[in-house]
Short mmCIF file of N, CA and C and ligand atoms in Angstrom, two decimals:
data_model
loop_
_atom_site.label_atom_id
_atom_site.label_comp_id
_atom_site.label_asym_id
_atom_site.label_seq_id
_atom_site.Cartn_x
_atom_site.Cartn_y
_atom_site.Cartn_z
N MET I 1 8.83 -8.93 -11.44
CA MET I 1 8.75 -7.49 -11.19
C MET I 1 7.51 -7.13 -10.38
N SER I 2 7.68 -6.41 -9.31
CA SER I 2 6.52 -5.91 -8.55
C SER I 2 5.95 -4.66 -9.24
N LYS I 3 4.66 -4.51 -9.04
CA LYS I 3 4.02 -3.32 -9.65
C LYS I 3 3.35 -2.48 -8.60
N ILE I 4 3.45 -1.16 -8.80
CA ILE I 4 2.80 -0.22 -7.90
C ILE I 4 1.72 0.50 -8.70
N ASN I 5 0.51 0.47 -8.21
CA ASN I 5 -0.62 1.10 -8.90
C ASN I 5 -1.45 1.92 -7.96
N VAL I 6 -2.25 2.82 -8.55
CA VAL I 6 -3.17 3.65 -7.78
C VAL I 6 -4.58 3.20 -8.09
N ILE I 7 -5.39 3.11 -7.06
CA ILE I 7 -6.82 2.81 -7.26
C ILE I 7 -7.62 3.74 -6.43
N SER I 8 -8.76 4.17 -6.95
CA SER I 8 -9.57 5.16 -6.24
C SER I 8 -10.82 4.50 -5.65
N GLY I 9 -11.12 4.74 -4.39
CA GLY I 9 -12.34 4.18 -3.85
C GLY I 9 -12.17 3.59 -2.47
N ASP I 10 -13.10 2.78 -2.05
CA ASP I 10 -13.16 2.23 -0.70
C ASP I 10 -12.22 1.01 -0.58
N ILE I 11 -11.24 1.06 0.30
CA ILE I 11 -10.28 -0.02 0.46
C ILE I 11 -10.96 -1.29 0.93
N CYS I 12 -12.11 -1.16 1.57
CA CYS I 12 -12.87 -2.31 2.09
C CYS I 12 -13.37 -3.25 0.98
N THR I 13 -13.40 -2.79 -0.27
CA THR I 13 -13.93 -3.59 -1.38
C THR I 13 -12.84 -4.38 -2.12
N LEU I 14 -11.60 -4.19 -1.72
CA LEU I 14 -10.49 -4.75 -2.55
C LEU I 14 -10.24 -6.22 -2.23
N GLU I 15 -10.13 -7.01 -3.29
CA GLU I 15 -9.91 -8.45 -3.08
C GLU I 15 -8.40 -8.79 -3.21
N VAL I 16 -7.63 -8.11 -2.41
CA VAL I 16 -6.17 -8.34 -2.39
C VAL I 16 -5.83 -9.27 -1.26
N ASP I 17 -4.58 -9.66 -1.16
CA ASP I 17 -4.19 -10.57 -0.06
C ASP I 17 -4.31 -9.85 1.27
N ALA I 18 -3.89 -8.59 1.31
CA ALA I 18 -3.98 -7.84 2.58
C ALA I 18 -4.30 -6.37 2.29
N ILE I 19 -5.19 -5.84 3.11
CA ILE I 19 -5.34 -4.39 3.14
C ILE I 19 -4.71 -3.88 4.42
N VAL I 20 -4.18 -2.64 4.37
CA VAL I 20 -3.58 -2.04 5.50
C VAL I 20 -4.58 -1.08 6.17
N ASN I 21 -4.67 -1.17 7.44
CA ASN I 21 -5.53 -0.26 8.22
C ASN I 21 -4.70 0.83 8.82
N ALA I 22 -5.13 2.10 8.63
CA ALA I 22 -4.51 3.19 9.34
C ALA I 22 -5.17 3.34 10.71
N ALA I 23 -4.67 2.58 11.66
CA ALA I 23 -5.30 2.44 12.95
C ALA I 23 -4.74 3.45 13.94
N ASN I 24 -5.16 3.40 15.16
CA ASN I 24 -4.49 4.21 16.24
C ASN I 24 -3.84 3.14 17.21
N THR I 25 -3.08 3.70 18.15
CA THR I 25 -2.25 2.82 18.97
C THR I 25 -3.05 1.79 19.82
N THR I 26 -4.31 2.03 20.03
CA THR I 26 -5.12 1.09 20.78
C THR I 26 -5.50 -0.13 19.96
N LEU I 27 -5.56 0.04 18.64
CA LEU I 27 -6.10 -0.99 17.69
C LEU I 27 -7.55 -1.35 18.01
N LEU I 28 -8.25 -0.49 18.70
CA LEU I 28 -9.61 -0.80 19.07
C LEU I 28 -10.67 -0.07 18.24
N GLY I 29 -10.26 0.36 17.04
CA GLY I 29 -11.21 1.01 16.14
C GLY I 29 -11.17 2.52 16.29
N GLY I 30 -11.64 3.19 15.26
CA GLY I 30 -11.63 4.64 15.29
C GLY I 30 -12.47 5.21 14.19
N GLU I 31 -12.11 6.37 13.68
CA GLU I 31 -12.89 7.02 12.63
C GLU I 31 -12.20 6.72 11.28
N GLY I 32 -12.64 7.37 10.23
CA GLY I 32 -12.01 7.30 8.94
C GLY I 32 -11.94 5.87 8.40
N VAL I 33 -10.79 5.55 7.81
CA VAL I 33 -10.66 4.24 7.19
C VAL I 33 -10.72 3.12 8.22
N ASP I 34 -10.25 3.37 9.42
CA ASP I 34 -10.27 2.42 10.52
C ASP I 34 -11.74 2.01 10.81
N GLY I 35 -12.60 3.03 10.91
CA GLY I 35 -14.02 2.76 11.19
C GLY I 35 -14.66 1.97 10.05
N ALA I 36 -14.35 2.32 8.80
CA ALA I 36 -14.88 1.63 7.67
C ALA I 36 -14.46 0.14 7.63
N ILE I 37 -13.20 -0.08 7.96
CA ILE I 37 -12.68 -1.46 7.93
C ILE I 37 -13.38 -2.28 9.01
N HIS I 38 -13.51 -1.71 10.19
CA HIS I 38 -14.14 -2.45 11.30
C HIS I 38 -15.64 -2.70 11.01
N ARG I 39 -16.31 -1.72 10.42
CA ARG I 39 -17.74 -1.88 10.13
C ARG I 39 -17.92 -3.00 9.08
N THR I 40 -17.09 -3.01 8.08
CA THR I 40 -17.22 -4.02 7.00
C THR I 40 -16.80 -5.38 7.49
N ALA I 41 -15.74 -5.42 8.27
CA ALA I 41 -15.23 -6.76 8.76
C ALA I 41 -16.22 -7.41 9.70
N GLY I 42 -16.89 -6.64 10.51
CA GLY I 42 -17.79 -7.20 11.53
C GLY I 42 -17.09 -7.36 12.85
N PRO I 43 -17.83 -7.86 13.87
CA PRO I 43 -17.33 -7.82 15.25
C PRO I 43 -16.15 -8.75 15.54
N GLY I 44 -15.93 -9.72 14.70
CA GLY I 44 -14.81 -10.62 14.94
C GLY I 44 -13.47 -9.88 14.93
N LEU I 45 -13.39 -8.86 14.12
CA LEU I 45 -12.10 -8.14 13.99
C LEU I 45 -11.74 -7.42 15.29
N ILE I 46 -12.69 -6.77 15.92
CA ILE I 46 -12.39 -6.07 17.16
C ILE I 46 -12.04 -7.05 18.27
N GLU I 47 -12.68 -8.23 18.26
CA GLU I 47 -12.33 -9.26 19.21
C GLU I 47 -10.88 -9.68 19.10
N GLU I 48 -10.43 -9.91 17.86
CA GLU I 48 -9.04 -10.30 17.61
C GLU I 48 -8.08 -9.19 18.00
N CYS I 49 -8.48 -7.94 17.62
CA CYS I 49 -7.59 -6.80 17.92
C CYS I 49 -7.43 -6.59 19.44
N ARG I 50 -8.45 -6.90 20.22
CA ARG I 50 -8.32 -6.78 21.68
C ARG I 50 -7.15 -7.61 22.19
N ASN I 51 -6.92 -8.77 21.62
CA ASN I 51 -5.85 -9.63 22.06
C ASN I 51 -4.44 -9.14 21.69
N LEU I 52 -4.41 -8.18 20.77
CA LEU I 52 -3.09 -7.70 20.29
C LEU I 52 -2.48 -6.68 21.23
N ARG I 53 -3.28 -6.09 22.12
CA ARG I 53 -2.80 -5.14 23.13
C ARG I 53 -2.09 -3.94 22.49
N GLY I 54 -2.69 -3.41 21.45
CA GLY I 54 -2.21 -2.17 20.92
C GLY I 54 -1.00 -2.32 19.96
N CYS I 55 -0.56 -1.19 19.40
CA CYS I 55 0.55 -1.23 18.45
C CYS I 55 1.25 0.14 18.53
N PRO I 56 2.58 0.15 18.61
CA PRO I 56 3.28 1.43 18.64
C PRO I 56 3.24 2.13 17.29
N ILE I 57 3.42 3.41 17.24
CA ILE I 57 3.46 4.20 16.01
C ILE I 57 4.57 3.67 15.10
N GLY I 58 4.25 3.45 13.83
CA GLY I 58 5.23 2.97 12.85
C GLY I 58 5.34 1.47 12.77
N GLN I 59 4.79 0.75 13.77
CA GLN I 59 4.83 -0.69 13.76
C GLN I 59 3.55 -1.25 13.10
N ALA I 60 3.43 -2.59 13.01
CA ALA I 60 2.26 -3.18 12.36
C ALA I 60 1.96 -4.54 12.92
N LYS I 61 0.66 -4.93 12.90
CA LYS I 61 0.26 -6.26 13.37
C LYS I 61 -0.80 -6.81 12.40
N ILE I 62 -0.79 -8.11 12.18
CA ILE I 62 -1.73 -8.72 11.19
C ILE I 62 -2.85 -9.46 11.89
N THR I 63 -4.04 -9.39 11.26
CA THR I 63 -5.22 -10.16 11.69
C THR I 63 -5.89 -10.80 10.53
N SER I 64 -6.90 -11.64 10.84
CA SER I 64 -7.77 -12.14 9.77
C SER I 64 -8.63 -10.99 9.32
N ALA I 65 -9.41 -11.27 8.17
CA ALA I 65 -10.17 -10.19 7.56
C ALA I 65 -11.70 -10.33 7.77
N TYR I 66 -12.15 -11.43 8.36
CA TYR I 66 -13.60 -11.64 8.64
C TYR I 66 -14.44 -11.37 7.42
N ASN I 67 -15.38 -10.44 7.43
CA ASN I 67 -16.32 -10.25 6.29
C ASN I 67 -15.77 -9.42 5.16
N LEU I 68 -14.50 -8.99 5.30
CA LEU I 68 -13.85 -8.25 4.19
C LEU I 68 -13.50 -9.24 3.07
N PRO I 69 -13.45 -8.76 1.85
CA PRO I 69 -13.12 -9.67 0.72
C PRO I 69 -11.58 -9.96 0.56
N CYS I 70 -10.79 -9.25 1.35
CA CYS I 70 -9.30 -9.53 1.33
C CYS I 70 -9.08 -10.72 2.26
N LYS I 71 -7.80 -11.18 2.33
CA LYS I 71 -7.50 -12.34 3.19
C LYS I 71 -7.06 -11.92 4.60
N PHE I 72 -6.37 -10.80 4.68
CA PHE I 72 -5.81 -10.35 5.98
C PHE I 72 -5.92 -8.83 6.06
N VAL I 73 -5.91 -8.35 7.29
CA VAL I 73 -5.76 -6.90 7.54
C VAL I 73 -4.48 -6.70 8.30
N ILE I 74 -3.65 -5.83 7.80
CA ILE I 74 -2.41 -5.47 8.52
C ILE I 74 -2.64 -4.06 9.10
N HIS I 75 -2.66 -4.01 10.41
CA HIS I 75 -2.96 -2.76 11.14
C HIS I 75 -1.66 -2.06 11.40
N THR I 76 -1.53 -0.83 10.97
CA THR I 76 -0.36 0.00 11.30
C THR I 76 -0.85 1.28 11.87
N VAL I 77 0.06 2.00 12.51
CA VAL I 77 -0.27 3.29 13.12
C VAL I 77 0.63 4.35 12.56
N GLY I 78 0.05 5.29 11.84
CA GLY I 78 0.81 6.42 11.33
C GLY I 78 0.99 7.47 12.41
N PRO I 79 1.95 8.40 12.17
CA PRO I 79 2.19 9.47 13.15
C PRO I 79 1.15 10.58 12.97
N VAL I 80 0.80 11.23 14.03
CA VAL I 80 0.08 12.50 13.95
C VAL I 80 1.03 13.59 13.50
N TRP I 81 0.67 14.41 12.51
CA TRP I 81 1.57 15.50 12.06
C TRP I 81 1.59 16.60 13.09
N LYS I 82 2.82 16.88 13.59
CA LYS I 82 2.99 17.92 14.64
C LYS I 82 3.91 19.03 14.12
N GLY I 83 4.10 19.13 12.83
CA GLY I 83 4.93 20.16 12.26
C GLY I 83 6.23 19.68 11.64
N GLY I 84 6.55 18.42 11.85
CA GLY I 84 7.68 17.84 11.15
C GLY I 84 8.96 17.62 11.98
N ASP I 85 8.97 18.10 13.22
CA ASP I 85 10.17 17.99 14.03
C ASP I 85 10.14 16.84 15.04
N PHE I 86 9.17 15.95 14.87
CA PHE I 86 8.97 14.89 15.85
C PHE I 86 9.14 13.52 15.24
N GLY I 87 10.00 13.42 14.23
CA GLY I 87 10.24 12.14 13.58
C GLY I 87 9.11 11.62 12.73
N GLU I 88 8.20 12.54 12.35
CA GLU I 88 7.01 12.08 11.61
C GLU I 88 7.34 11.37 10.29
N GLU I 89 8.37 11.91 9.59
CA GLU I 89 8.65 11.37 8.28
C GLU I 89 9.16 9.88 8.38
N GLY I 90 10.07 9.65 9.31
CA GLY I 90 10.59 8.29 9.49
C GLY I 90 9.50 7.36 9.97
N LEU I 91 8.64 7.83 10.85
CA LEU I 91 7.56 6.99 11.36
C LEU I 91 6.56 6.67 10.27
N LEU I 92 6.29 7.61 9.38
CA LEU I 92 5.34 7.32 8.26
C LEU I 92 5.99 6.29 7.33
N ALA I 93 7.26 6.47 7.00
CA ALA I 93 7.94 5.46 6.16
C ALA I 93 7.82 4.06 6.76
N SER I 94 8.04 3.97 8.08
CA SER I 94 7.95 2.66 8.78
C SER I 94 6.54 2.09 8.69
N ALA I 95 5.50 2.97 8.70
CA ALA I 95 4.13 2.47 8.61
C ALA I 95 3.85 1.88 7.25
N TYR I 96 4.67 2.13 6.26
CA TYR I 96 4.54 1.45 4.98
C TYR I 96 5.48 0.24 4.90
N THR I 97 6.68 0.37 5.43
CA THR I 97 7.65 -0.71 5.30
C THR I 97 7.27 -1.90 6.18
N ASN I 98 6.82 -1.68 7.41
CA ASN I 98 6.56 -2.81 8.28
C ASN I 98 5.38 -3.67 7.78
N PRO I 99 4.29 -3.11 7.26
CA PRO I 99 3.29 -4.00 6.68
C PRO I 99 3.80 -4.83 5.50
N ILE I 100 4.68 -4.26 4.69
CA ILE I 100 5.24 -5.01 3.56
C ILE I 100 6.11 -6.16 4.08
N ARG I 101 6.90 -5.88 5.15
CA ARG I 101 7.75 -6.93 5.72
C ARG I 101 6.85 -8.05 6.25
N ILE I 102 5.76 -7.72 6.97
CA ILE I 102 4.90 -8.74 7.51
C ILE I 102 4.19 -9.52 6.38
N ALA I 103 3.74 -8.83 5.36
CA ALA I 103 3.09 -9.51 4.22
C ALA I 103 4.08 -10.46 3.57
N ASP I 104 5.29 -10.01 3.38
CA ASP I 104 6.29 -10.86 2.74
C ASP I 104 6.58 -12.12 3.63
N ASN I 105 6.63 -11.88 4.93
CA ASN I 105 6.85 -12.99 5.84
C ASN I 105 5.76 -14.04 5.77
N MET I 106 4.56 -13.61 5.44
CA MET I 106 3.37 -14.48 5.26
C MET I 106 3.24 -15.02 3.86
N LYS I 107 4.23 -14.66 2.99
CA LYS I 107 4.26 -15.11 1.60
C LYS I 107 3.07 -14.56 0.80
N LEU I 108 2.59 -13.37 1.18
CA LEU I 108 1.51 -12.74 0.44
C LEU I 108 2.05 -12.07 -0.84
N HIS I 109 1.12 -11.87 -1.79
CA HIS I 109 1.53 -11.29 -3.08
C HIS I 109 1.03 -9.91 -3.37
N SER I 110 -0.15 -9.55 -2.80
CA SER I 110 -0.71 -8.25 -3.10
C SER I 110 -1.17 -7.56 -1.79
N ILE I 111 -0.95 -6.23 -1.77
CA ILE I 111 -1.26 -5.46 -0.57
C ILE I 111 -1.72 -4.07 -0.98
N ALA I 112 -2.75 -3.55 -0.25
CA ALA I 112 -3.32 -2.27 -0.60
C ALA I 112 -3.19 -1.35 0.64
N PHE I 113 -2.70 -0.13 0.38
CA PHE I 113 -2.55 0.85 1.47
C PHE I 113 -3.54 2.02 1.30
N PRO I 114 -4.11 2.49 2.38
CA PRO I 114 -4.81 3.81 2.34
C PRO I 114 -3.67 4.86 2.47
N ASN I 115 -4.09 6.15 2.37
CA ASN I 115 -3.09 7.26 2.50
C ASN I 115 -2.94 7.56 4.00
N ILE I 116 -2.13 6.73 4.62
CA ILE I 116 -1.94 6.74 6.11
C ILE I 116 -1.59 8.17 6.61
N SER I 117 -2.21 8.56 7.66
CA SER I 117 -1.94 9.81 8.35
C SER I 117 -2.45 11.09 7.65
N THR I 118 -3.01 10.93 6.43
CA THR I 118 -3.42 12.16 5.70
C THR I 118 -4.86 12.59 5.98
N GLY I 119 -5.53 11.88 6.87
CA GLY I 119 -6.92 12.26 7.25
C GLY I 119 -6.90 13.00 8.57
N ILE I 120 -7.42 12.35 9.55
CA ILE I 120 -7.50 12.96 10.92
C ILE I 120 -6.12 13.33 11.45
N TYR I 121 -5.10 12.60 11.05
CA TYR I 121 -3.74 12.85 11.58
C TYR I 121 -3.01 13.97 10.87
N SER I 122 -3.64 14.56 9.82
CA SER I 122 -3.19 15.85 9.24
C SER I 122 -1.85 15.93 8.57
N PHE I 123 -1.27 14.81 8.21
CA PHE I 123 0.04 14.83 7.54
C PHE I 123 -0.13 15.51 6.17
N PRO I 124 0.76 16.44 5.80
CA PRO I 124 0.62 17.07 4.45
C PRO I 124 0.61 16.02 3.33
N LYS I 125 -0.34 16.11 2.48
CA LYS I 125 -0.60 15.04 1.49
C LYS I 125 0.57 14.81 0.52
N GLU I 126 1.10 15.92 0.01
CA GLU I 126 2.17 15.80 -0.97
C GLU I 126 3.41 15.12 -0.32
N LEU I 127 3.76 15.53 0.84
CA LEU I 127 4.90 14.96 1.55
C LEU I 127 4.63 13.50 1.91
N ALA I 128 3.42 13.21 2.36
CA ALA I 128 3.07 11.83 2.72
C ALA I 128 3.15 10.92 1.50
N ALA I 129 2.70 11.42 0.38
CA ALA I 129 2.72 10.59 -0.86
C ALA I 129 4.17 10.29 -1.28
N ALA I 130 5.03 11.37 -1.24
CA ALA I 130 6.43 11.15 -1.61
C ALA I 130 7.10 10.14 -0.70
N ILE I 131 6.86 10.25 0.62
CA ILE I 131 7.44 9.31 1.61
C ILE I 131 6.96 7.90 1.36
N SER I 132 5.64 7.77 1.14
CA SER I 132 5.07 6.44 0.96
C SER I 132 5.62 5.72 -0.27
N ILE I 133 5.71 6.45 -1.37
CA ILE I 133 6.18 5.87 -2.62
C ILE I 133 7.64 5.50 -2.54
N THR I 134 8.47 6.35 -1.95
CA THR I 134 9.88 6.03 -1.73
C THR I 134 10.04 4.80 -0.82
N ALA I 135 9.28 4.78 0.25
CA ALA I 135 9.39 3.65 1.20
C ALA I 135 8.96 2.35 0.56
N VAL I 136 7.86 2.40 -0.22
CA VAL I 136 7.38 1.15 -0.86
C VAL I 136 8.36 0.67 -1.90
N ARG I 137 8.87 1.58 -2.74
CA ARG I 137 9.85 1.19 -3.77
C ARG I 137 11.04 0.51 -3.16
N LYS I 138 11.54 1.07 -2.04
CA LYS I 138 12.72 0.52 -1.37
C LYS I 138 12.41 -0.85 -0.75
N ALA I 139 11.25 -0.92 -0.14
CA ALA I 139 10.87 -2.20 0.50
C ALA I 139 10.68 -3.35 -0.52
N LEU I 140 10.16 -3.00 -1.70
CA LEU I 140 9.96 -4.01 -2.71
C LEU I 140 11.24 -4.61 -3.25
N LYS I 141 12.30 -3.88 -3.12
CA LYS I 141 13.62 -4.41 -3.58
C LYS I 141 14.08 -5.50 -2.60
N LYS I 142 13.59 -5.40 -1.36
CA LYS I 142 14.03 -6.33 -0.31
C LYS I 142 13.06 -7.51 -0.14
N TYR I 143 11.76 -7.21 -0.18
CA TYR I 143 10.73 -8.23 0.12
C TYR I 143 10.09 -8.72 -1.15
N LYS I 144 10.62 -9.83 -1.65
CA LYS I 144 10.36 -10.31 -3.02
C LYS I 144 9.02 -11.03 -3.19
N SER I 145 8.38 -11.41 -2.12
CA SER I 145 7.10 -12.10 -2.24
C SER I 145 6.01 -11.19 -2.83
N ILE I 146 6.13 -9.89 -2.55
CA ILE I 146 5.10 -8.91 -2.89
C ILE I 146 5.19 -8.52 -4.37
N LYS I 147 4.12 -8.87 -5.14
CA LYS I 147 4.12 -8.63 -6.55
C LYS I 147 3.32 -7.39 -6.93
N GLU I 148 2.38 -6.99 -6.05
CA GLU I 148 1.55 -5.84 -6.38
C GLU I 148 1.24 -5.02 -5.14
N VAL I 149 1.48 -3.71 -5.25
CA VAL I 149 1.11 -2.78 -4.18
C VAL I 149 0.14 -1.75 -4.76
N LEU I 150 -1.02 -1.62 -4.10
CA LEU I 150 -2.01 -0.63 -4.52
C LEU I 150 -2.04 0.50 -3.54
N PHE I 151 -1.98 1.72 -4.04
CA PHE I 151 -2.27 2.88 -3.17
C PHE I 151 -3.72 3.17 -3.42
N CYS I 152 -4.55 2.97 -2.38
CA CYS I 152 -5.97 3.19 -2.52
C CYS I 152 -6.29 4.61 -2.05
N VAL I 153 -6.55 5.48 -3.02
CA VAL I 153 -6.84 6.87 -2.64
C VAL I 153 -8.33 7.10 -2.53
N PHE I 154 -8.68 8.07 -1.68
CA PHE I 154 -10.09 8.25 -1.33
C PHE I 154 -10.55 9.70 -1.62
N ASP I 155 -9.63 10.53 -2.12
CA ASP I 155 -10.02 11.89 -2.47
C ASP I 155 -9.27 12.30 -3.72
N GLU I 156 -9.87 13.32 -4.37
CA GLU I 156 -9.31 13.84 -5.66
C GLU I 156 -7.89 14.29 -5.57
N GLU I 157 -7.58 14.97 -4.42
CA GLU I 157 -6.24 15.54 -4.24
C GLU I 157 -5.20 14.45 -4.20
N ASN I 158 -5.42 13.42 -3.42
CA ASN I 158 -4.46 12.30 -3.39
C ASN I 158 -4.36 11.57 -4.70
N LEU I 159 -5.52 11.43 -5.40
CA LEU I 159 -5.50 10.78 -6.72
C LEU I 159 -4.57 11.55 -7.67
N GLU I 160 -4.67 12.87 -7.69
CA GLU I 160 -3.80 13.67 -8.58
C GLU I 160 -2.35 13.54 -8.12
N ILE I 161 -2.12 13.62 -6.84
CA ILE I 161 -0.72 13.59 -6.33
C ILE I 161 -0.06 12.26 -6.66
N TYR I 162 -0.74 11.13 -6.36
CA TYR I 162 -0.16 9.81 -6.58
C TYR I 162 0.08 9.56 -8.08
N ASN I 163 -0.93 9.92 -8.90
CA ASN I 163 -0.75 9.71 -10.36
C ASN I 163 0.45 10.52 -10.87
N ARG I 164 0.58 11.75 -10.40
CA ARG I 164 1.69 12.59 -10.84
C ARG I 164 3.04 12.01 -10.40
N ILE I 165 3.18 11.73 -9.11
CA ILE I 165 4.51 11.26 -8.63
C ILE I 165 4.88 9.92 -9.29
N LEU I 166 3.89 9.04 -9.40
CA LEU I 166 4.21 7.71 -9.97
C LEU I 166 4.50 7.75 -11.47
N SER I 167 4.06 8.84 -12.13
CA SER I 167 4.35 8.93 -13.58
C SER I 167 5.72 9.54 -13.81
N GLU I 168 6.33 10.15 -12.77
CA GLU I 168 7.65 10.73 -12.94
C GLU I 168 8.67 9.56 -12.90
N PRO I 169 9.77 9.70 -13.60
CA PRO I 169 10.81 8.67 -13.54
C PRO I 169 11.29 8.50 -12.11
N SER I 170 11.43 7.26 -11.66
CA SER I 170 11.85 7.08 -10.26
C SER I 170 13.36 7.24 -10.19
N PRO I 171 13.85 7.87 -9.07
CA PRO I 171 15.27 8.17 -9.02
C PRO I 171 16.13 6.90 -8.88
P1 ADP F 1 -5.34 8.89 9.83
O1 ADP F 1 -5.84 9.02 11.27
O2 ADP F 1 -4.14 7.97 9.69
O3 ADP F 1 -5.13 10.23 9.22
P2 ADP F 1 -7.84 8.55 8.37
O4 ADP F 1 -8.70 7.33 8.32
O5 ADP F 1 -8.45 9.75 9.00
O6 ADP F 1 -6.48 8.06 9.10
O7 ADP F 1 -7.40 8.92 6.94
C1 ADP F 1 -6.44 8.22 6.20
C2 ADP F 1 -6.80 8.26 4.74
O8 ADP F 1 -7.80 7.29 4.48
C3 ADP F 1 -7.40 9.58 4.29
O9 ADP F 1 -6.81 9.96 3.04
C4 ADP F 1 -8.90 9.25 4.11
O10 ADP F 1 -9.49 10.04 3.10
C5 ADP F 1 -8.81 7.82 3.67
N1 ADP F 1 -10.02 7.00 3.81
C6 ADP F 1 -11.09 7.16 4.61
N2 ADP F 1 -11.99 6.20 4.45
C7 ADP F 1 -11.48 5.33 3.46
C8 ADP F 1 -11.89 4.12 2.89
N3 ADP F 1 -13.06 3.56 3.19
N4 ADP F 1 -11.08 3.56 1.94
C9 ADP F 1 -9.90 4.16 1.59
N5 ADP F 1 -9.43 5.28 2.17
C10 ADP F 1 -10.20 5.86 3.12
#
């Protein structure tokens, strides 16, 4: 049985098999969680990312973790919220599903996600949480190598939202 849990704090400290980076399409670093991951990983990560030649929205690419305590970083790109009529919901779901698919392909067991798109990309937090939890639950039925998924929240609002939705009976 796979488990989904919420953890509060800096994703850069987690000793999981893979952490997911909420990157931008260049994969060359940015602000928010992306900046924190690159700062903690050290310069090797940006070197490796340069060779990846970017990543489309909703897709994902894996790298080594350098000075981070996890084993791998899976870089994904969430959508910028533009009001909801631009496929944002499907693209956000893909930003959760594709890292799980890649982690499963690498036979990894544990993966931690930040709250993709809910920072600078302005996705409504409640909607983003519902999409992410639904997408992860669905993916775990298909990708059996993954035994633990952590939602790593970084603010009180997301902590309350994730704890509430995850405590409700799943449909
Ligand atoms: P995006 O551009 O996808 O919105 P951000 O990095 O701006 O990405 O924000 C995504 C989420 O990551 C936000 O909820 C933000 O609070 C959170 N965050 C920022 N720094 C960290 C960190 N070190 N660990 C975990 N989450 C973080």
